[in-house]
C-alpha positions as CSV (number, residue, x, y, z in Angstrom):
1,X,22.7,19.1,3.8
2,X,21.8,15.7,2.8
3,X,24.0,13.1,1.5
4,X,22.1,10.7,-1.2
5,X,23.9,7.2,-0.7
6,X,23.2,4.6,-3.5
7,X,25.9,1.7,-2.8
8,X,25.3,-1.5,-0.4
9,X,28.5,-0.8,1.0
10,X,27.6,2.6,2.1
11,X,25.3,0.9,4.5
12,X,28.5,-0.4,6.0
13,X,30.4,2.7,5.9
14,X,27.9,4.7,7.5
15,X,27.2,2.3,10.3
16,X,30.7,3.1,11.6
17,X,31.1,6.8,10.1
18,X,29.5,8.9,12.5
19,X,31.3,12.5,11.6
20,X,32.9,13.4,9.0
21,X,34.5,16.9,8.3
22,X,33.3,18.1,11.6
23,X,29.3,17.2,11.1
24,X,27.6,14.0,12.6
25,X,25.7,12.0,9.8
26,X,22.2,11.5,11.3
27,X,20.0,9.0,9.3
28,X,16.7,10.7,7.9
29,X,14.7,7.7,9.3
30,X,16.1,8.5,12.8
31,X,16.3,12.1,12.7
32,X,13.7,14.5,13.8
33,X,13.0,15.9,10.7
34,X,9.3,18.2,9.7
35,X,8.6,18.6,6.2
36,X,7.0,21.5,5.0
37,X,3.5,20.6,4.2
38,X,0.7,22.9,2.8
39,X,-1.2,24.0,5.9
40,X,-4.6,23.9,4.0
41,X,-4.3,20.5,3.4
42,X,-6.8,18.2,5.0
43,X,-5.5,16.1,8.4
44,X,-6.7,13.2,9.6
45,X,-7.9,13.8,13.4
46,X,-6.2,13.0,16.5
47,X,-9.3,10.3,17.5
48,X,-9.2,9.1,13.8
49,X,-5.6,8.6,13.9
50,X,-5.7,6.9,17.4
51,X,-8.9,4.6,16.3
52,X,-6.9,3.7,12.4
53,X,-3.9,3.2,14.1
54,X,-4.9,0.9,16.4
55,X,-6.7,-1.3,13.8
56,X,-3.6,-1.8,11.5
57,X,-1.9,-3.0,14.4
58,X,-4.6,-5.6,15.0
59,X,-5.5,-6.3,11.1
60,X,-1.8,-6.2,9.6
61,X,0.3,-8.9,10.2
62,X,4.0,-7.9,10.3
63,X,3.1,-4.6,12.1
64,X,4.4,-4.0,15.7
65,X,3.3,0.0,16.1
66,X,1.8,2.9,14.0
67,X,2.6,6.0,14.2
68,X,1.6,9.6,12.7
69,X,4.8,11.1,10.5
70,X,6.2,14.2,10.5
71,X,8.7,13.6,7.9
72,X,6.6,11.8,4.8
73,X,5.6,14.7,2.4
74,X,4.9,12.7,-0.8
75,X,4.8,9.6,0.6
76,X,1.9,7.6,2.4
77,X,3.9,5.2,4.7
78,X,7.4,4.1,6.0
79,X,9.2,2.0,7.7
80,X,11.7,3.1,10.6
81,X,13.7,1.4,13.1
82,X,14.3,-1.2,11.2
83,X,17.6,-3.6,10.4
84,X,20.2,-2.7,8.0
85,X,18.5,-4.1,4.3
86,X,22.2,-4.5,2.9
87,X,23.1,-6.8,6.1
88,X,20.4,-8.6,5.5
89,X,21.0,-9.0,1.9
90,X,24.4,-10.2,2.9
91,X,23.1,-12.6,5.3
92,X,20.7,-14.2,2.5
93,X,23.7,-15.1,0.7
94,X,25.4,-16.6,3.9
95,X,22.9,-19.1,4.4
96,X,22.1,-19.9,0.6
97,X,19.2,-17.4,-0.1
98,X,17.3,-17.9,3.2
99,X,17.2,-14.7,5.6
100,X,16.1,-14.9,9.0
101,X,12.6,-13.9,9.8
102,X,11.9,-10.6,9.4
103,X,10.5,-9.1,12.9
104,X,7.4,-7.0,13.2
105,X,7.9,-3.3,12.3
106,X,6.9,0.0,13.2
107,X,5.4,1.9,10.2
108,X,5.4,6.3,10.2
109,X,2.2,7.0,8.7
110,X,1.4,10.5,6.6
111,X,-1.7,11.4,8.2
112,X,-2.4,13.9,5.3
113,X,-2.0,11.0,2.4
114,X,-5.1,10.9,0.3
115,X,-4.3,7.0,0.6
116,X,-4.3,7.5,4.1
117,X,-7.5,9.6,4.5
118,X,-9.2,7.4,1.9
119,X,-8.3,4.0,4.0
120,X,-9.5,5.8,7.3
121,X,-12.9,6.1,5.4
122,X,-12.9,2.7,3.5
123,X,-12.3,1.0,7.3
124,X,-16.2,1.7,8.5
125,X,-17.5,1.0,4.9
126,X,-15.5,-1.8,3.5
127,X,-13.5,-3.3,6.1
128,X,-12.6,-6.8,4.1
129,X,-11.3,-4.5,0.8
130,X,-9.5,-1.9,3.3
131,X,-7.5,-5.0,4.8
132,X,-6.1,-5.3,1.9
133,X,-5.5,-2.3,1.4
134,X,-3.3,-1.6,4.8
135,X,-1.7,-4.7,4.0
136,X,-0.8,-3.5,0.8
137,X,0.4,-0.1,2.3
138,X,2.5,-1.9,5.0
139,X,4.3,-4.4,2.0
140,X,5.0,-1.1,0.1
141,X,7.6,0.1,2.9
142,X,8.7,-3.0,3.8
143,X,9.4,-2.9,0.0
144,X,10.8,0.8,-0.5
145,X,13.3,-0.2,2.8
146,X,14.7,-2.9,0.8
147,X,13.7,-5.6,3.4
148,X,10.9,-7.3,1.3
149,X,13.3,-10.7,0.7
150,X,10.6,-12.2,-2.1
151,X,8.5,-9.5,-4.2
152,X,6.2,-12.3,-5.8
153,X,4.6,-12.6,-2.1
154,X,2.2,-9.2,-3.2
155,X,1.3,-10.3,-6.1
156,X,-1.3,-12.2,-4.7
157,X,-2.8,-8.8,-2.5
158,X,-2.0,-6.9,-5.4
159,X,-4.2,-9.1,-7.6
160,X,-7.2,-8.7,-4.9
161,X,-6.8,-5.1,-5.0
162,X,-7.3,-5.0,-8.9
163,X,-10.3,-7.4,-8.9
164,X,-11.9,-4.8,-5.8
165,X,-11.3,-2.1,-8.2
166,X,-12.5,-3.2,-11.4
167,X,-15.6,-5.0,-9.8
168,X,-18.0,-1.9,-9.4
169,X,-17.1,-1.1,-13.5
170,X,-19.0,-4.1,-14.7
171,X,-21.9,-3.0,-16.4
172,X,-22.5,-5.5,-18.4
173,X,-20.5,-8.6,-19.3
174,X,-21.3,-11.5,-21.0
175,X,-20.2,-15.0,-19.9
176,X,-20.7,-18.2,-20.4
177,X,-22.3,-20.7,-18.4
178,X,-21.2,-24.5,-17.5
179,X,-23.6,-25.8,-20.0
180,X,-22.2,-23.2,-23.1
181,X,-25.3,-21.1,-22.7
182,X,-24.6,-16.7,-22.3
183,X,-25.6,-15.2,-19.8
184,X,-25.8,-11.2,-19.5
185,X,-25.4,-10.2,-16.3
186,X,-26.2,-6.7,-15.6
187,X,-25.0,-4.1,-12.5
188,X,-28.0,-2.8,-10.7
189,X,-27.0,0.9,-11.2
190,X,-26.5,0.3,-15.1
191,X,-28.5,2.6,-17.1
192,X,-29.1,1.3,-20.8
193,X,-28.1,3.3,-23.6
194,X,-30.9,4.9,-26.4
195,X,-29.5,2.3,-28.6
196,X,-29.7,-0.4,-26.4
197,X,-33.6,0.6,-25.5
198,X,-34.2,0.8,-29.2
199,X,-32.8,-2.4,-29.7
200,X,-34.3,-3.8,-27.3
201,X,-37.9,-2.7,-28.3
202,X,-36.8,-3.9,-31.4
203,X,-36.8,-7.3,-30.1
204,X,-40.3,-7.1,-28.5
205,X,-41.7,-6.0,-31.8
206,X,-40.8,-9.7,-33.0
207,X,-41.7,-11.7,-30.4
208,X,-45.1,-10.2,-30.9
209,X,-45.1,-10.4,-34.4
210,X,-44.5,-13.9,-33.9
């Protein structure tokens, strides 16, 4: 059975509650759990696990150990072992909105995550954009175990992460220069359209003429 707990207080209550009607109350991110997962799916390897682990230890600040999941179905990443977020919470408002440093974390990784698979991959191609992206996967728990005291402090990685997605779109922008003048700047792997090619022949046709 599991028992869905909503409340601050509950954190309180369940700290000091350790049976109740004859069953022990076991937290899910300290139990052993296994979730069912679809046996087809894809796995990252035991060496590729080893070799991505160890670099989000190195590359993410914050991050005291990685480790694969067994529980995580749906979700790529969590943090467990960690501090109570509601005595934390009640410890900001001891000391006027400031809470102690938050120590490094260990973070339960879903080795069968397409986020997961995709930054394994990303880490030999792209390593600068799939920084950001552990860093990003890392601030999400952090986030989801209510221990992120300031959410505006992603905004920034969050920011980096749209501008690395959006930046292979670009076909063709125009923009304007320092002195007023426009400037098309075009992606190498743009094709032009039959219109565009027309218009652009177009355009020779005159310049000729002339």
């Amino acid at each position: 059975e599991v028992l869905l707990i909503t409340s601050t207080i509950d954190d309180f209550v369940m700290n000091n509650l350790n049976e109740y009607a004859g069953k022990k109350l076991v937290s899910a991110e300290k139990a052993k759990l296994a979730a069912k997962r679809d046996e087809d799916s894809p796995k990252l390897a035991a060496a590729a696990q080893k070799e991505l682990f160890a670099w989000m230890e190195k590359s993410v600040p914050g991050i005291k150990k990685v480790r694969a999941s067994s529980r995580l179905a749906d979700s790529p990443a969590m943090i467990v072992d960690h501090e109570s977020a509601a005595m934390r919470r009640m410890m900001m408002m001891m000391h006027d909105g400031k809470a102690p440093e938050l120590p490094d974390q260990t973070l339960e990784v879903n080795t069968s995550h397409p986020i997961v698979l995709g930054l394994a991959g990303m880490r030999a191609a792209d390593e600068a954009t799939a920084k950001i992206v552990a860093q990003q996967l890392f601030t999400n728990a952090v986030l989801a175990a209510g221990l992120l005291d300031d959410p505006r402090a992603m905004i920034s990685n969050m920011n980096e992460l749209l501008k690395a997605a959006v930046a292979p779109h670009a076909q063709s922008v125009a923009v304007e220069g320092g002195d007023g003048t426009t400037v098309e700047i075009l992606d190498e792997d743009y094709t032009p359209t039959t219109d565009e090619k027309e218009e652009e022949g177009k355009k020779g046709e005159k310049e000729g003429a002339k």
